[in-house]
Tab-separated table of N, CA and C in Angstrom:
chain	number	residue	atom	x	y	z
A	1	UNK	N	-47.370	-15.062	43.286
A	1	UNK	CA	-47.688	-13.698	42.921
A	1	UNK	C	-47.147	-13.421	41.523
A	2	UNK	N	-47.973	-12.862	40.696
A	2	UNK	CA	-47.561	-12.565	39.327
A	2	UNK	C	-47.152	-11.105	39.215
A	3	UNK	N	-46.134	-10.885	38.416
A	3	UNK	CA	-45.707	-9.517	38.171
A	3	UNK	C	-46.161	-9.105	36.791
A	4	UNK	N	-46.130	-7.831	36.513
A	4	UNK	CA	-46.555	-7.325	35.221
A	4	UNK	C	-45.368	-7.282	34.275
A	5	UNK	N	-44.969	-8.446	33.772
A	5	UNK	CA	-43.885	-8.482	32.798
A	5	UNK	C	-44.391	-9.160	31.534
A	6	UNK	N	-43.503	-9.461	30.616
A	6	UNK	CA	-43.920	-10.013	29.333
A	6	UNK	C	-44.497	-11.411	29.420
A	7	UNK	N	-44.364	-12.081	30.533
A	7	UNK	CA	-44.790	-13.467	30.615
A	7	UNK	C	-46.034	-13.671	31.470
A	8	UNK	N	-46.849	-12.649	31.636
A	8	UNK	CA	-48.024	-12.789	32.490
A	8	UNK	C	-49.318	-12.911	31.718
A	9	UNK	N	-49.282	-12.786	30.402
A	9	UNK	CA	-50.523	-12.823	29.644
A	9	UNK	C	-50.597	-14.044	28.739
A	10	UNK	N	-50.089	-15.156	29.203
A	10	UNK	CA	-50.116	-16.385	28.402
A	10	UNK	C	-51.558	-16.796	28.135
A	11	UNK	N	-51.812	-17.215	26.926
A	11	UNK	CA	-53.140	-17.662	26.538
A	11	UNK	C	-53.213	-19.169	26.652
A	12	UNK	N	-54.324	-19.733	26.215
A	12	UNK	CA	-54.455	-21.180	26.251
A	12	UNK	C	-53.470	-21.861	25.304
A	13	UNK	N	-52.823	-21.107	24.419
A	13	UNK	CA	-51.794	-21.678	23.551
A	13	UNK	C	-50.471	-21.800	24.289
A	14	UNK	N	-50.384	-21.224	25.472
A	14	UNK	CA	-49.162	-21.277	26.241
A	14	UNK	C	-48.145	-20.235	25.832
A	15	UNK	N	-48.569	-19.300	24.984
A	15	UNK	CA	-47.652	-18.280	24.491
A	15	UNK	C	-48.125	-16.918	24.958
A	16	UNK	N	-47.198	-16.120	25.418
A	16	UNK	CA	-47.485	-14.771	25.883
A	16	UNK	C	-47.830	-13.883	24.689
A	17	UNK	N	-49.053	-13.401	24.638
A	17	UNK	CA	-49.498	-12.602	23.497
A	17	UNK	C	-48.777	-11.258	23.400
A	18	UNK	N	-48.347	-10.704	24.516
A	18	UNK	CA	-47.546	-9.471	24.458
A	18	UNK	C	-46.220	-9.743	23.764
A	19	UNK	N	-45.627	-10.896	24.056
A	19	UNK	CA	-44.370	-11.275	23.415
A	19	UNK	C	-44.588	-11.544	21.929
A	20	UNK	N	-45.728	-12.136	21.591
A	20	UNK	CA	-46.056	-12.384	20.179
A	20	UNK	C	-46.083	-11.061	19.422
A	21	UNK	N	-46.798	-10.086	19.963
A	21	UNK	CA	-46.891	-8.787	19.296
A	21	UNK	C	-45.541	-8.092	19.223
A	22	UNK	N	-44.800	-8.161	20.299
A	22	UNK	CA	-43.473	-7.529	20.323
A	22	UNK	C	-42.546	-8.176	19.295
A	23	UNK	N	-42.542	-9.500	19.236
A	23	UNK	CA	-41.698	-10.202	18.267
A	23	UNK	C	-42.137	-9.877	16.845
A	24	UNK	N	-43.425	-9.864	16.625
A	24	UNK	CA	-43.965	-9.561	15.306
A	24	UNK	C	-43.570	-8.154	14.858
A	25	UNK	N	-43.679	-7.204	15.756
A	25	UNK	CA	-43.355	-5.813	15.422
A	25	UNK	C	-41.859	-5.581	15.246
A	26	UNK	N	-41.045	-6.211	16.062
A	26	UNK	CA	-39.603	-5.942	15.994
A	26	UNK	C	-38.906	-6.700	14.881
A	27	UNK	N	-39.507	-7.794	14.409
A	27	UNK	CA	-38.843	-8.590	13.377
A	27	UNK	C	-39.620	-8.634	12.064
A	28	UNK	N	-40.799	-8.042	12.056
A	28	UNK	CA	-41.646	-7.977	10.867
A	28	UNK	C	-42.107	-9.341	10.358
A	29	UNK	N	-42.256	-10.307	11.264
A	29	UNK	CA	-42.917	-11.561	10.916
A	29	UNK	C	-44.381	-11.402	11.308
A	30	UNK	N	-45.235	-12.243	10.763
A	30	UNK	CA	-46.654	-12.156	11.101
A	30	UNK	C	-46.865	-12.592	12.554
A	31	UNK	N	-47.958	-12.168	13.164
A	31	UNK	CA	-48.246	-12.629	14.522
A	31	UNK	C	-48.336	-14.153	14.608
A	32	UNK	N	-48.887	-14.797	13.598
A	32	UNK	CA	-48.971	-16.263	13.611
A	32	UNK	C	-47.571	-16.885	13.570
A	33	UNK	N	-46.697	-16.341	12.729
A	33	UNK	CA	-45.322	-16.843	12.665
A	33	UNK	C	-44.621	-16.608	13.997
A	34	UNK	N	-44.815	-15.435	14.572
A	34	UNK	CA	-44.201	-15.116	15.863
A	34	UNK	C	-44.674	-16.085	16.935
A	35	UNK	N	-45.973	-16.386	16.936
A	35	UNK	CA	-46.536	-17.318	17.923
A	35	UNK	C	-45.902	-18.700	17.779
A	36	UNK	N	-45.779	-19.181	16.541
A	36	UNK	CA	-45.190	-20.498	16.304
A	36	UNK	C	-43.718	-20.536	16.716
A	37	UNK	N	-42.988	-19.481	16.403
A	37	UNK	CA	-41.569	-19.424	16.775
A	37	UNK	C	-41.420	-19.404	18.288
A	38	UNK	N	-42.237	-18.616	18.963
A	38	UNK	CA	-42.172	-18.569	20.428
A	38	UNK	C	-42.536	-19.924	21.041
A	39	UNK	N	-43.482	-20.622	20.450
A	39	UNK	CA	-43.823	-21.962	20.942
A	39	UNK	C	-42.618	-22.886	20.836
A	40	UNK	N	-41.932	-22.839	19.694
A	40	UNK	CA	-40.768	-23.710	19.492
A	40	UNK	C	-39.679	-23.435	20.519
A	41	UNK	N	-39.578	-22.177	20.929
A	41	UNK	CA	-38.525	-21.793	21.874
A	41	UNK	C	-39.055	-21.665	23.297
A	42	UNK	N	-40.243	-22.208	23.511
A	42	UNK	CA	-40.856	-22.239	24.852
A	42	UNK	C	-40.863	-20.877	25.525
A	43	UNK	N	-41.157	-19.845	24.739
A	43	UNK	CA	-41.297	-18.503	25.278
A	43	UNK	C	-40.001	-17.733	25.449
A	44	UNK	N	-38.872	-18.326	25.083
A	44	UNK	CA	-37.592	-17.627	25.208
A	44	UNK	C	-37.518	-16.571	24.112
A	45	UNK	N	-37.727	-15.320	24.488
A	45	UNK	CA	-37.841	-14.240	23.508
A	45	UNK	C	-36.560	-14.045	22.706
A	46	UNK	N	-35.426	-14.076	23.347
A	46	UNK	CA	-34.164	-13.828	22.635
A	46	UNK	C	-33.892	-14.890	21.571
A	47	UNK	N	-34.107	-16.142	21.909
A	47	UNK	CA	-33.919	-17.218	20.921
A	47	UNK	C	-34.929	-17.092	19.789
A	48	UNK	N	-36.169	-16.781	20.150
A	48	UNK	CA	-37.214	-16.614	19.144
A	48	UNK	C	-36.894	-15.440	18.222
A	49	UNK	N	-36.373	-14.378	18.790
A	49	UNK	CA	-36.031	-13.203	17.987
A	49	UNK	C	-34.940	-13.542	16.974
A	50	UNK	N	-33.947	-14.299	17.396
A	50	UNK	CA	-32.879	-14.703	16.470
A	50	UNK	C	-33.440	-15.520	15.318
A	51	UNK	N	-34.329	-16.458	15.638
A	51	UNK	CA	-34.915	-17.273	14.576
A	51	UNK	C	-35.769	-16.424	13.641
A	52	UNK	N	-36.553	-15.522	14.189
A	52	UNK	CA	-37.405	-14.662	13.366
A	52	UNK	C	-36.562	-13.767	12.453
A	53	UNK	N	-35.465	-13.261	12.968
A	53	UNK	CA	-34.579	-12.424	12.148
A	53	UNK	C	-33.965	-13.240	11.015
A	54	UNK	N	-33.591	-14.479	11.302
A	54	UNK	CA	-33.053	-15.349	10.254
A	54	UNK	C	-34.122	-15.656	9.210
A	55	UNK	N	-35.329	-15.886	9.669
A	55	UNK	CA	-36.435	-16.171	8.772
A	55	UNK	C	-36.654	-14.997	7.817
A	56	UNK	N	-36.654	-13.795	8.362
A	56	UNK	CA	-36.865	-12.595	7.529
A	56	UNK	C	-35.701	-12.398	6.561
A	57	UNK	N	-34.499	-12.699	6.976
A	57	UNK	CA	-33.332	-12.521	6.106
A	57	UNK	C	-33.378	-13.491	4.929
A	58	UNK	N	-33.958	-14.677	5.147
A	58	UNK	CA	-34.031	-15.680	4.105
A	58	UNK	C	-35.174	-15.436	3.128
A	59	UNK	N	-36.175	-14.678	3.555
A	59	UNK	CA	-37.329	-14.478	2.674
A	59	UNK	C	-37.208	-13.245	1.816
């Protein structure tokens, strides 16, 4: 049974598109960058958020 949380809308890329948008909006990285970061962290939002924040700080 699936629940309505951030991990229920995974696409064929294996990444939750709701999480992509949330990461993109909260860290100001592009949706494509957010998708790639989430892939690297296997959907772990907190780890992905830390990396995205570091990425933005460096740019």
